[in-house]
Amino acid sequence: MPEPIVQIKDVRKCFGTVQALRGVSLDVAEGEVVVIVGPSGSGKSTLLRCINRLEEYEEGTIMVDGMTLDRTSNINAIRREVGMVFQSFNLFAHLTAMQNLVLAQCIVRKRSRQEAEQVALALLAKVGIPEKARVYPAQLSGGQQQRVAIARALAMNPKIMLFDEPTSALDPEMIKEVLDVMTSLAREGMTMLVVSHEMGFARAAADRVIFMDEGQIIEEAEPSDFFLNPREERTRLFLSKILHL
Amino acid sequence: MVAVAATIVLLVLLWPVPFRDLVLFARDGVLVTIVVTVSSYALMVVVGLFGGLGRLSKNKLIFGIASLYVEIVRGIPLLVQLIGWYFASPVIIQRVGLWLDLQPLIQYRANPIVTAVVAITVCYGAYTSEIVRSGVQSVPKGQMEAARSLGMSHFQAMRHVVLPQAFRVILPPMGNEFIALLKDSSLVSIVAVADLTRRGREFMAAHFNPIETWFMVALLYLILTLVAARVVSYIEKRSKYERY
């Protein structure tokens, strides 16, 4: 079996006196789609943010694509390989959709403007909004903004994509357009870690579902097993709340 | 603005004595006021940018130096700072010169305009630092995170993502700063800079006509600030997000 592309070993993290992560270990294989669920405050987003070091952690190790994220390693090198999509989109408000996609390609990947714009146009077409290239984020709907944000992350040709509750800030009718993009990305073999409560997406695209609570991984299973036969009592309680059984 | 300009022209044409004489006498003073204002402002922007970013630095030393600078300078009147720079700094430089035995330092004489520009820059730089700091803080944290997650360095993210957005927030208070600085530049008249205010005093002393003199000086300041305000609002309009 090849080396996992993400290796998380016994990671611990505190916010003041609150223990956000209490020893989390997780391996993700190349091309795998992992969905992380859990109640709010369970540490799912923190774990995701530790993978590209937007959050520091106190103990444990995280290896991404063979590189260790310790304090001396070049964090920017890892961030180039790891794309991230945020709950609040975080599109650059002073730039058009096109410029949002072009900026980092030019200054981080050192691509020519012409090449970067070709990549950007192709990706905007892929997420279904090529006609919005010259439009500013404030003029786009939430779903469109999130699709631009996904395209922006993809423009860097990441090996791994992290999604931090990508549909939580969206109106119901816009959720599907974002999930469709994510599902097709999963089918193309992208390695994805997704914090989301979209059970439809988890069933359709995930290879593995992980349930976190109080900073620990409680249970992990294939989607079908996870939803039909959860082993742990806490998982059952959580599922009964979100699935309205 | 047009009304003020028309009043000035009318006064000059209808009563050449004293108004035409005053305008001719004080025009180099107007020039000095503009030069002092514009050069202090340009330097102040640079100082404020570094000061403001210093106030946001995670490095305790940089943060400490920037905070000390802002806190001290903000609490001392500009007039006191001006007099201090003008009278105390040459003596300090001369003493250092004597100590190091360096002739150019011993013979140092304060250039009034340079001293005035330095004093105003230091003082207004502190206010500007606070404007820059609040402007940068007004940009949502997610913007920096998104930029960093794409692999940009902290500096690149600041330069390409955060500062361009902060700039639009900073612009209106920076316009106010320019107008306030233009008016406060009249304080330099007490450290031997022949600006508009000082030329006015000289004219009044020679002709004993305080009412006419200060009415005209006030009008000249007013026209300068009104023009500045127009320029500021033009720049503000230009820098809005397109079709935003």
Coordinates of C-alpha atoms in Angstrom, one line a residue:
Chain A
M1 CA 0.0 0.0 0.0
P2 CA 1.5 3.4 -0.9
E3 CA 2.3 6.0 1.7
P4 CA -0.7 8.0 2.9
I5 CA -0.7 11.6 1.5
V6 CA -1.8 13.0 4.9
Q7 CA -0.5 11.4 8.1
I8 CA -1.8 12.9 11.4
K9 CA -0.3 11.5 14.6
D10 CA -1.6 12.2 18.0
V11 CA -2.2 15.9 17.5
R12 CA -3.1 18.0 20.5
K13 CA -4.2 21.6 20.6
C14 CA -5.5 24.0 23.3
F15 CA -7.3 27.3 23.0
G16 CA -6.4 28.7 26.4
T17 CA -7.8 26.2 28.9
V18 CA -10.1 24.5 26.3
Q19 CA -8.7 21.4 24.8
A20 CA -9.7 21.6 21.1
L21 CA -7.9 18.5 20.0
R22 CA -7.0 15.7 22.4
G23 CA -4.8 13.4 20.5
V24 CA -6.1 12.9 17.0
S25 CA -4.6 10.4 14.5
L26 CA -5.7 10.0 11.0
D27 CA -4.2 8.8 7.7
V28 CA -5.7 9.8 4.4
A29 CA -4.7 7.9 1.2
E30 CA -4.2 9.6 -2.1
G31 CA -7.5 10.0 -3.9
E32 CA -9.5 9.3 -0.8
V33 CA -12.6 11.4 0.1
V34 CA -13.0 11.8 3.9
V35 CA -16.0 13.5 5.4
I36 CA -15.7 14.7 9.0
V37 CA -18.9 15.2 11.0
G38 CA -19.6 16.1 14.6
P39 CA -21.3 18.6 16.8
S40 CA -20.1 22.2 16.9
G41 CA -17.0 22.7 19.0
S42 CA -15.9 19.1 18.5
G43 CA -12.6 20.2 16.8
K44 CA -13.4 19.3 13.2
S45 CA -12.5 22.7 11.7
T46 CA -9.5 23.0 14.0
L47 CA -8.2 19.7 12.7
L48 CA -8.6 20.8 9.1
R49 CA -6.9 24.2 9.8
C50 CA -4.0 22.4 11.4
I51 CA -3.3 20.5 8.2
N52 CA -2.3 23.7 6.4
R53 CA -1.1 25.4 9.6
L54 CA -3.6 28.1 9.7
E55 CA -3.8 26.9 13.3
E56 CA -0.7 25.9 15.4
Y57 CA -0.8 22.7 17.4
E58 CA 1.2 22.0 20.5
E59 CA 1.9 18.3 20.2
G60 CA 2.0 15.5 17.6
T61 CA 3.1 15.5 14.0
I62 CA 1.3 16.1 10.7
M63 CA 2.9 15.0 7.4
V64 CA 1.6 16.2 4.1
D65 CA 2.8 14.7 0.8
G66 CA 6.0 13.5 2.6
M67 CA 6.8 16.9 4.2
T68 CA 6.5 17.3 8.0
L69 CA 4.8 20.4 9.3
D70 CA 7.1 21.3 12.0
R71 CA 8.1 24.8 13.0
T72 CA 11.2 24.9 10.8
S73 CA 9.7 23.5 7.6
N74 CA 8.6 25.9 4.8
I75 CA 4.8 26.2 5.5
N76 CA 4.3 28.0 2.2
A77 CA 5.6 25.0 0.3
I78 CA 2.9 22.8 1.9
R79 CA 0.2 25.4 1.5
R80 CA 0.9 25.4 -2.3
E81 CA -0.1 21.7 -2.4
V82 CA -3.1 22.0 -0.1
G83 CA -6.2 24.0 -1.3
M84 CA -8.7 25.3 1.2
V85 CA -12.3 26.3 0.8
F86 CA -13.9 28.3 3.7
Q87 CA -17.3 28.6 5.1
S88 CA -17.4 32.3 4.5
F89 CA -15.8 32.0 0.9
N90 CA -13.2 34.7 1.7
L91 CA -13.0 35.8 -1.9
F92 CA -10.7 38.9 -2.3
A93 CA -13.3 41.6 -2.3
H94 CA -11.3 44.1 -4.3
L95 CA -10.7 41.8 -7.2
T96 CA -12.9 40.3 -9.9
A97 CA -13.6 36.6 -10.1
M98 CA -10.9 36.3 -12.7
Q99 CA -8.3 38.3 -10.7
N100 CA -9.1 36.2 -7.7
L101 CA -8.0 33.1 -9.6
V102 CA -5.0 34.8 -11.3
L103 CA -3.4 36.5 -8.3
A104 CA -1.8 33.6 -6.4
Q105 CA -1.0 31.7 -9.7
C106 CA 1.2 34.7 -10.7
I107 CA 2.9 35.4 -7.4
V108 CA 3.2 31.9 -5.9
R109 CA 3.3 29.6 -8.9
K110 CA 5.1 32.3 -11.0
R111 CA 2.9 31.7 -14.0
S112 CA 2.7 34.3 -16.7
R113 CA -0.5 36.4 -16.7
Q114 CA -1.6 34.9 -20.0
E115 CA -1.1 31.3 -18.8
A116 CA -2.8 32.1 -15.5
E117 CA -5.8 33.6 -17.2
Q118 CA -6.2 30.5 -19.4
V119 CA -6.2 28.3 -16.3
A120 CA -8.7 30.6 -14.6
L121 CA -11.1 30.6 -17.6
A122 CA -11.0 26.8 -17.8
L123 CA -11.7 26.5 -14.1
L124 CA -14.5 29.0 -14.1
A125 CA -16.1 27.0 -17.0
K126 CA -15.6 23.8 -15.0
V127 CA -17.5 25.2 -12.0
G128 CA -20.2 26.5 -14.4
I129 CA -19.8 30.3 -14.3
P130 CA -17.5 31.3 -17.1
E131 CA -19.7 34.3 -17.8
K132 CA -18.8 35.8 -14.3
A133 CA -15.1 36.3 -14.9
R134 CA -15.2 40.1 -14.9
V135 CA -17.6 40.4 -12.0
Y136 CA -16.7 41.4 -8.4
P137 CA -17.6 39.0 -5.5
A138 CA -20.2 41.3 -4.0
Q139 CA -22.3 40.9 -7.2
L140 CA -22.3 37.1 -7.0
S141 CA -24.7 34.9 -5.1
G142 CA -23.3 32.9 -2.2
G143 CA -23.3 29.7 -4.3
Q144 CA -21.5 31.4 -7.1
Q145 CA -18.9 32.9 -4.7
Q146 CA -18.2 29.5 -3.2
R147 CA -17.7 28.0 -6.7
V148 CA -15.3 30.8 -7.5
A149 CA -13.5 30.0 -4.2
I150 CA -13.2 26.4 -5.2
A151 CA -11.9 27.3 -8.6
R152 CA -9.4 29.7 -6.9
A153 CA -8.0 26.9 -4.8
L154 CA -7.9 24.5 -7.8
A155 CA -6.0 27.0 -9.9
M156 CA -2.9 26.2 -7.7
N157 CA -3.1 22.6 -8.8
P158 CA -3.3 21.3 -5.2
K159 CA -2.9 17.6 -4.4
I160 CA -5.3 17.9 -1.5
M161 CA -8.4 19.9 -1.0
L162 CA -9.8 20.9 2.4
F163 CA -13.4 22.0 2.7
D164 CA -14.4 23.8 5.9
E165 CA -18.2 23.7 6.1
P166 CA -18.4 24.9 2.5
T167 CA -22.2 24.9 2.3
S168 CA -23.1 26.1 5.9
A169 CA -23.4 29.8 4.9
L170 CA -25.5 29.1 1.8
D171 CA -29.2 29.3 1.1
P172 CA -30.7 25.8 0.5
E173 CA -31.2 26.2 -3.2
M174 CA -27.5 27.1 -3.7
I175 CA -26.2 24.2 -1.7
K176 CA -26.7 21.7 -4.6
E177 CA -24.7 23.7 -7.1
V178 CA -21.7 23.7 -4.8
L179 CA -22.1 20.0 -3.9
D180 CA -22.3 19.1 -7.6
V181 CA -18.9 20.7 -8.1
M182 CA -17.5 18.9 -5.1
T183 CA -18.9 15.5 -6.2
S184 CA -17.4 15.8 -9.7
L185 CA -14.1 16.8 -8.1
A186 CA -14.3 13.6 -6.0
R187 CA -15.0 11.5 -9.0
E188 CA -11.9 12.9 -10.7
G189 CA -9.8 11.4 -7.9
M190 CA -9.0 14.5 -5.9
T191 CA -7.9 13.8 -2.3
M192 CA -10.5 15.6 -0.2
L193 CA -11.1 16.3 3.5
V194 CA -14.6 17.7 4.0
V195 CA -16.1 19.1 7.2
S196 CA -19.7 19.1 6.4
H197 CA -23.1 18.0 7.6
E198 CA -24.3 17.3 4.1
M199 CA -25.2 13.7 4.5
G200 CA -26.3 13.4 0.9
F201 CA -22.8 14.3 -0.2
A202 CA -21.2 11.9 2.3
R203 CA -23.3 9.1 1.0
A204 CA -22.7 9.9 -2.7
A205 CA -19.0 10.8 -2.7
A206 CA -17.2 9.8 0.6
D207 CA -15.0 6.8 1.0
R208 CA -15.0 7.2 4.7
V209 CA -16.9 9.2 7.3
I210 CA -15.3 10.3 10.6
F211 CA -17.3 11.3 13.6
M212 CA -15.5 13.7 16.0
D213 CA -16.6 14.8 19.5
E214 CA -14.8 16.8 22.2
G215 CA -11.6 16.8 20.3
Q216 CA -11.4 13.1 19.5
I217 CA -12.2 10.8 16.7
I218 CA -15.0 8.6 18.1
E219 CA -15.8 6.5 15.1
E220 CA -14.9 6.0 11.5
A221 CA -16.6 3.9 8.9
E222 CA -17.8 3.6 5.3
P223 CA -20.7 5.9 4.7
S224 CA -23.3 3.1 4.4
D225 CA -22.2 1.5 7.7
F226 CA -21.8 4.8 9.4
F227 CA -25.4 5.9 8.7
L228 CA -27.1 2.6 9.1
N229 CA -25.2 0.9 11.9
P230 CA -23.3 3.4 14.0
R231 CA -21.4 1.5 16.7
E232 CA -21.0 4.2 19.3
E233 CA -23.8 5.6 21.5
R234 CA -22.6 9.2 21.0
T235 CA -22.6 8.7 17.2
R236 CA -26.2 7.4 17.3
L237 CA -27.3 10.4 19.4
F238 CA -25.7 12.8 17.0
L239 CA -27.1 11.1 13.9
S240 CA -30.6 11.1 15.4
K241 CA -30.4 14.8 15.9
I242 CA -29.2 15.7 12.4
L243 CA -31.2 13.2 10.5
H244 CA -34.4 13.9 12.4
L245 CA -35.1 10.2 12.9
Chain B
M1 CA -15.1 77.3 -3.3
V2 CA -16.1 79.4 -6.3
A3 CA -17.5 82.0 -3.9
V4 CA -14.3 82.2 -1.8
A5 CA -12.2 82.5 -5.0
A6 CA -14.5 85.2 -6.3
T7 CA -14.3 87.1 -3.0
I8 CA -10.5 87.1 -3.1
V9 CA -10.4 88.3 -6.7
L10 CA -13.0 91.0 -6.0
L11 CA -11.2 92.3 -3.0
V12 CA -7.9 92.4 -4.9
L13 CA -9.4 94.2 -7.8
L14 CA -11.6 96.7 -5.9
W15 CA -9.1 97.6 -3.1
P16 CA -5.6 97.0 -4.4
V17 CA -4.4 98.7 -1.2
P18 CA -4.1 96.7 1.0
F19 CA -5.4 93.4 -0.5
R20 CA -3.3 93.3 -3.8
D21 CA -0.2 94.3 -1.8
L22 CA -0.9 91.6 0.8
V23 CA -1.4 88.9 -1.8
L24 CA 1.8 89.8 -3.6
F25 CA 3.7 90.1 -0.3
A26 CA 2.4 86.8 1.0
R27 CA 2.5 84.7 -2.1
D28 CA 5.9 83.1 -1.2
G29 CA 4.3 82.4 2.2
V30 CA 1.5 80.5 0.4
L31 CA 4.2 78.5 -1.5
V32 CA 6.0 77.7 1.7
T33 CA 2.8 76.5 3.4
I34 CA 2.1 74.2 0.4
V35 CA 5.6 72.9 0.3
V36 CA 5.7 72.2 4.1
T37 CA 2.2 70.6 4.0
V38 CA 2.9 68.4 1.0
S39 CA 6.3 67.2 2.0
S40 CA 5.3 66.5 5.6
Y41 CA 2.2 64.6 4.3
A42 CA 4.3 62.5 1.9
L43 CA 6.8 61.5 4.7
M44 CA 4.0 61.1 7.2
V45 CA 2.3 58.5 5.0
V46 CA 5.5 56.4 5.0
V47 CA 6.0 56.8 8.8
G48 CA 2.3 56.0 9.4
L49 CA 2.4 52.8 7.2
F50 CA 5.4 51.4 9.2
G51 CA 4.0 52.7 12.5
G52 CA 0.6 51.1 11.8
L53 CA 2.0 47.8 10.7
G54 CA 4.4 47.9 13.7
R55 CA 1.3 48.3 16.0
L56 CA -0.1 45.1 14.4
S57 CA 3.2 43.2 14.6
K58 CA 3.3 39.9 16.6
N59 CA 7.0 40.7 17.3
K60 CA 6.9 42.2 20.8
L61 CA 9.9 44.4 20.2
I62 CA 8.5 46.0 17.0
F63 CA 5.1 46.3 18.6
G64 CA 6.7 47.9 21.7
I65 CA 8.6 50.5 19.7
A66 CA 5.7 51.4 17.6
S67 CA 3.3 51.7 20.6
L68 CA 5.8 53.8 22.5
Y69 CA 6.2 56.1 19.6
V70 CA 2.4 56.5 19.1
E71 CA 1.6 56.9 22.8
I72 CA 4.3 59.5 23.5
V73 CA 3.9 61.6 20.4
R74 CA 0.1 61.6 20.5
G75 CA 0.2 63.1 24.0
I76 CA 2.4 66.1 23.4
P77 CA 1.1 69.2 21.6
L78 CA 2.4 69.8 18.1
L79 CA 3.5 73.3 19.1
V80 CA 5.6 72.0 22.0
Q81 CA 7.1 69.4 19.6
L82 CA 7.9 72.1 17.0
I83 CA 9.7 74.3 19.5
G84 CA 11.5 71.4 20.9
W85 CA 12.8 70.2 17.5
Y86 CA 13.8 73.7 16.5
F87 CA 15.6 74.8 19.7
A88 CA 16.7 71.5 21.3
S89 CA 17.8 69.3 18.4
P90 CA 20.6 71.6 17.1
V91 CA 22.1 71.8 20.5
I92 CA 22.0 68.0 20.9
I93 CA 23.6 67.6 17.4
Q94 CA 26.3 70.1 18.3
R95 CA 27.1 68.4 21.6
V96 CA 27.3 65.0 19.8
G97 CA 29.6 66.7 17.3
L98 CA 31.9 68.1 20.1
W99 CA 32.0 64.7 21.7
L100 CA 32.9 62.9 18.5
D101 CA 35.0 65.8 17.3
L102 CA 33.2 66.1 14.0
Q103 CA 33.3 69.6 12.5
P104 CA 30.1 69.3 10.3
L105 CA 28.1 68.4 13.4
I106 CA 29.6 71.2 15.5
Q107 CA 28.7 73.8 12.9
Y108 CA 25.2 72.4 12.4
R109 CA 22.5 75.1 12.2
A110 CA 18.9 74.2 12.1
N111 CA 17.2 74.8 8.8
P112 CA 13.7 76.1 9.8
I113 CA 11.8 74.4 7.0
V114 CA 13.5 71.0 7.4
T115 CA 13.1 71.1 11.1
A116 CA 9.4 72.0 10.7
V117 CA 8.8 69.2 8.2
V118 CA 10.5 66.7 10.5
A119 CA 8.5 67.8 13.6
I120 CA 5.1 67.7 11.7
T121 CA 6.0 64.3 10.1
V122 CA 6.8 62.8 13.5
C123 CA 3.7 64.2 15.1
Y124 CA 1.2 63.4 12.3
G125 CA 2.9 60.0 11.7
A126 CA 1.6 58.9 15.0
Y127 CA -2.0 59.8 14.2
T128 CA -1.5 58.1 10.8
S129 CA -0.2 55.0 12.4
E130 CA -3.5 54.6 14.3
I131 CA -5.5 55.2 11.1
V132 CA -3.5 52.6 9.2
R133 CA -3.8 50.1 12.1
S134 CA -7.6 50.5 12.3
G135 CA -7.8 50.3 8.5
V136 CA -5.9 47.0 8.3
Q137 CA -7.9 45.6 11.2
S138 CA -11.1 46.4 9.4
V139 CA -10.2 43.9 6.7
P140 CA -11.8 40.5 7.7
K141 CA -9.3 38.0 9.0
G142 CA -10.5 35.5 6.4
Q143 CA -8.9 37.5 3.7
M144 CA -5.4 37.0 5.1
E145 CA -6.2 33.3 5.8
A146 CA -7.4 32.7 2.3
A147 CA -4.3 34.4 0.9
R148 CA -2.0 32.4 3.2
S149 CA -3.8 29.1 2.3
L150 CA -2.9 29.8 -1.3
G151 CA 0.7 29.8 -0.4
M152 CA 1.4 33.5 -0.3
S153 CA 3.8 34.8 2.3
H154 CA 2.6 37.1 5.0
F155 CA 4.2 40.0 3.2
Q156 CA 2.7 39.1 -0.2
A157 CA -0.8 38.7 1.4
M158 CA -0.4 42.1 3.0
R159 CA 0.7 43.8 -0.1
H160 CA -1.7 42.2 -2.6
V161 CA -4.8 41.4 -0.5
V162 CA -5.1 43.2 2.8
L163 CA -3.5 46.7 2.1
P164 CA -5.5 47.3 -1.1
Q165 CA -8.7 46.7 0.8
A166 CA -7.5 48.7 3.9
F167 CA -6.6 51.6 1.5
R168 CA -10.2 52.3 0.7
V169 CA -11.1 52.4 4.4
I170 CA -8.1 54.6 5.2
L171 CA -8.7 57.1 2.5
P172 CA -11.4 59.4 4.0
P173 CA -9.6 59.9 7.4
M174 CA -6.4 60.4 5.5
G175 CA -8.1 63.2 3.5
N176 CA -9.1 64.8 6.9
E177 CA -5.5 64.4 8.0
F178 CA -4.3 66.4 5.0
I179 CA -6.7 69.3 5.7
A180 CA -5.8 69.3 9.4
L181 CA -2.1 69.2 8.5
L182 CA -2.5 72.1 6.1
K183 CA -4.1 74.2 8.9
D184 CA -1.7 73.1 11.6
S185 CA 1.2 74.0 9.3
S186 CA 0.5 77.6 10.4
L187 CA 2.2 76.7 13.7
V188 CA 5.5 76.6 11.9
S189 CA 5.4 80.4 11.7
I190 CA 6.7 80.5 15.3
V191 CA 9.9 78.7 14.4
A192 CA 11.1 81.2 11.8
V193 CA 9.5 79.6 8.8
A194 CA 8.1 82.3 6.5
D195 CA 4.8 80.6 5.8
L196 CA 1.5 82.3 5.0
T197 CA 0.7 83.1 8.7
R198 CA 4.2 84.6 9.3
R199 CA 4.0 86.7 6.2
G200 CA 0.6 87.9 7.4
R201 CA 2.1 89.0 10.7
E202 CA 4.9 90.8 9.0
F203 CA 2.4 92.6 6.7
M204 CA 0.2 93.6 9.6
A205 CA 3.2 94.9 11.5
A206 CA 4.3 97.1 8.6
H207 CA 0.9 98.5 7.7
F208 CA -1.1 98.4 11.0
N209 CA -4.3 96.9 9.4
P210 CA -5.1 93.7 11.4
I211 CA -8.7 93.4 10.1
E212 CA -7.9 93.4 6.4
T213 CA -4.8 91.3 6.8
W214 CA -6.3 88.4 8.8
F215 CA -9.5 88.4 6.8
M216 CA -7.4 87.9 3.6
V217 CA -5.1 85.3 5.3
A218 CA -8.2 83.4 6.4
L219 CA -9.6 83.5 2.9
L220 CA -6.3 82.2 1.5
Y221 CA -6.3 79.3 3.9
L222 CA -9.9 78.6 3.2
I223 CA -9.3 78.4 -0.6
L224 CA -6.4 76.0 0.0
T225 CA -8.4 73.7 2.2
L226 CA -11.4 73.7 -0.1
V227 CA -9.3 72.8 -3.1
A228 CA -7.7 70.0 -1.0
A229 CA -11.2 68.7 0.0
R230 CA -12.2 68.6 -3.7
V231 CA -9.1 66.6 -4.6
V232 CA -9.7 64.2 -1.7
S233 CA -13.3 63.5 -2.7
Y234 CA -12.3 63.0 -6.3
I235 CA -9.7 60.4 -5.3
E236 CA -12.3 58.7 -3.0
K237 CA -14.7 58.4 -5.9
R238 CA -12.1 57.0 -8.2
S239 CA -10.9 54.3 -5.8
K240 CA -14.3 52.7 -5.1
Y241 CA -14.7 49.2 -6.4
E242 CA -15.9 49.4 -9.9
R243 CA -19.6 48.9 -10.2
Y244 CA -19.7 47.9 -6.6

